[in-house]
Amino acid sequence: MAKLDDEKGAAVAPGHPPANGYLLVPGGEPPGKLSAEPQNGPKAGCLTLNGVSRDSLAAAAESLGRPQTPLAPEEETQTRLLPTGPGEETPGAEGSRVPQTALSARRFVVLLIFSLYSLVNAFQWIQYSIISNVFEGFYGVSSLHIDWLSMVYMLAYVPLIFPATWLLDTRGLRLTALLGSGLNCLGAWIKCASVQQHLFWVTMLGQCLCSVAQVFILGLPSRIASVWFGPKEVSTACATAVLGNQLGTAVGFLLPPVLVPNTQNNTDLLACNISTMFYGTASIATFLCLLTVIAFKEKPQYPPSQAQAVLQKSPPAEYSYKKSIRNLFKNIPFVLLLITYGIITGAFYSVSTLLNQMILTYYKGEEINAGRIGLTLVVAGMVGSILCGLWLDHTKTYKQTTLTVYILSFFGMVIFTFTLDLGYIMVVFVTGGVLGFFMTGYLPVGFEFAVEITYPESEGTSSGLLNAAAQIFGILFTLAQGKLTSDYGPRAGNIFLCIWMFLGILLTGKLGHFPGKITYVPVEDSPTDQESKTMMMSKQSESAI
């Protein structure tokens, strides 16, 4: 085929395919003549490979005198998403080479698998606390021992987060996911061997392994979202990944009171019920571990955004984990966010751990309703998470959204505190739902805000530090609130949390004083956006000519 001249145009020899980077499409040319344009640089009457429809391909084939051949779905997908030469870069508006980007359908599979095994891990975190009085009687231990079955999740996270984030940043997403899923499965099976009254230490061992698994889980939502999803869906994807963990907490509130009712007068029946819960959890964890091995991939063939393309092309030698940590702690807005995120998430952990004790103080024998209140709190939070993720994707108003959600969480905590003892359990359902909507809805907001203000530092490192702060505050708040609840009642413990959350509002407000130090992730690099922008540039160039 003769080389085409953009100025004059040239006829294409019949029967010859177009050159790489070109697609012949009939436009306003006389019969027998066709125009050709580089991909991503169309003129009027021409169409690029990106976004080309089946009808356009058929018209091109017909105009070339060749019979129409229907495309297989896979071929059509490749035609829409990939450059004409596999692995080629697409030319930019001024001749610069722009890395090829594409959205992979596998991203939804990866997100689903992660969300499900994160769900199981969160379920195992709360399955003891929501029926703490039942396990106290079965194992013959104090309430503090049962609280530690929850707090061990927080305790294990703090020392292990740094090696875990180092592993994520240096060995990749897939290995980290396999460790999280595998340890979660192993811990679940160990707990199956602890269904005897003298084997509390075995159930603690299994819970410790599940807590280590959590270290390899909590830091992944923002990494999965940025590595697999496009710029306009990254916040929603992160919120969905966090949603899996929240849903696990919700199921952990709902199922244990149903599966293990308070039958302490019949120890054999109680042991049978506990065994059913443990074996069911282990079976599901095993299935999800196998799915992770089979279907969880490191990254898509093509990056989903130009920002990811730049990061992936950076030589490994340029990355320094210690330097990344130093950069994050020199970032004052991130340090403030670290503290405020730790306060609100630690408060949520404390409320979740002690919810059964708070409810049973005022509503005797209401273990099942205590679980349902916890379910209401988390389900409302899941709705809040999704709405906040969609809002951030649409507006990118991170600072304003963070402050607003924080303030509303504080008011939700105040209302919950002063209505808990009214004697109407339906009121507790409503106030718990309001509290959960804002407090749990804050989690993905904090994750995404951290990614935005720390770019181009690793998402896994920033997320890991946020979670470490949350675990530290969670342990301190649970111990302090538990002591206040035991000595002075639930209201004193909840007022303690309200004071800390008010301090969090003040620190969040300080974030607005650092506008010049916040660098946001570029969002104008979606594969779809690139086509639209290139077409607009091309039309502007035509007008200029």
PDB file of C-alpha atoms in Angstrom, residues 162 165-166 169-170 318-330 457-458 461 465:
ATOM      1  CA  PHE A 162       4.442  -2.031  57.517  1.00  0.00           C
ATOM      2  CA  THR A 165       2.350  -2.750  52.724  1.00  0.00           C
ATOM      3  CA  TRP A 166       5.979  -3.356  51.780  1.00  0.00           C
ATOM      4  CA  ASP A 169       4.252  -2.508  46.962  1.00  0.00           C
ATOM      5  CA  THR A 170       7.177  -4.789  46.091  1.00  0.00           C
ATOM      6  CA  GLU A 318      12.882   4.342  41.546  1.00  0.00           C
ATOM      7  CA  TYR A 319      10.526   3.133  44.284  1.00  0.00           C
ATOM      8  CA  SER A 320      11.669   3.336  47.898  1.00  0.00           C
ATOM      9  CA  TYR A 321       9.295   2.169  50.634  1.00  0.00           C
ATOM     10  CA  LYS A 322      11.116   4.130  53.348  1.00  0.00           C
ATOM     11  CA  LYS A 323      11.110   7.238  51.209  1.00  0.00           C
ATOM     12  CA  SER A 324       7.390   6.798  50.592  1.00  0.00           C
ATOM     13  CA  ILE A 325       6.735   6.594  54.344  1.00  0.00           C
ATOM     14  CA  ARG A 326       8.831   9.719  54.937  1.00  0.00           C
ATOM     15  CA  ASN A 327       7.004  11.602  52.213  1.00  0.00           C
ATOM     16  CA  LEU A 328       3.646  10.695  53.715  1.00  0.00           C
ATOM     17  CA  PHE A 329       4.589  11.877  57.200  1.00  0.00           C
ATOM     18  CA  LYS A 330       5.933  15.133  55.751  1.00  0.00           C
ATOM     19  CA  GLU A 457       2.679   7.718  46.561  1.00  0.00           C
ATOM     20  CA  SER A 458       1.455   4.119  46.764  1.00  0.00           C
ATOM     21  CA  THR A 461       0.991   2.583  51.878  1.00  0.00           C
ATOM     22  CA  LEU A 465      -1.267   3.861  57.571  1.00  0.00           C
TER      23      LEU A 465
END
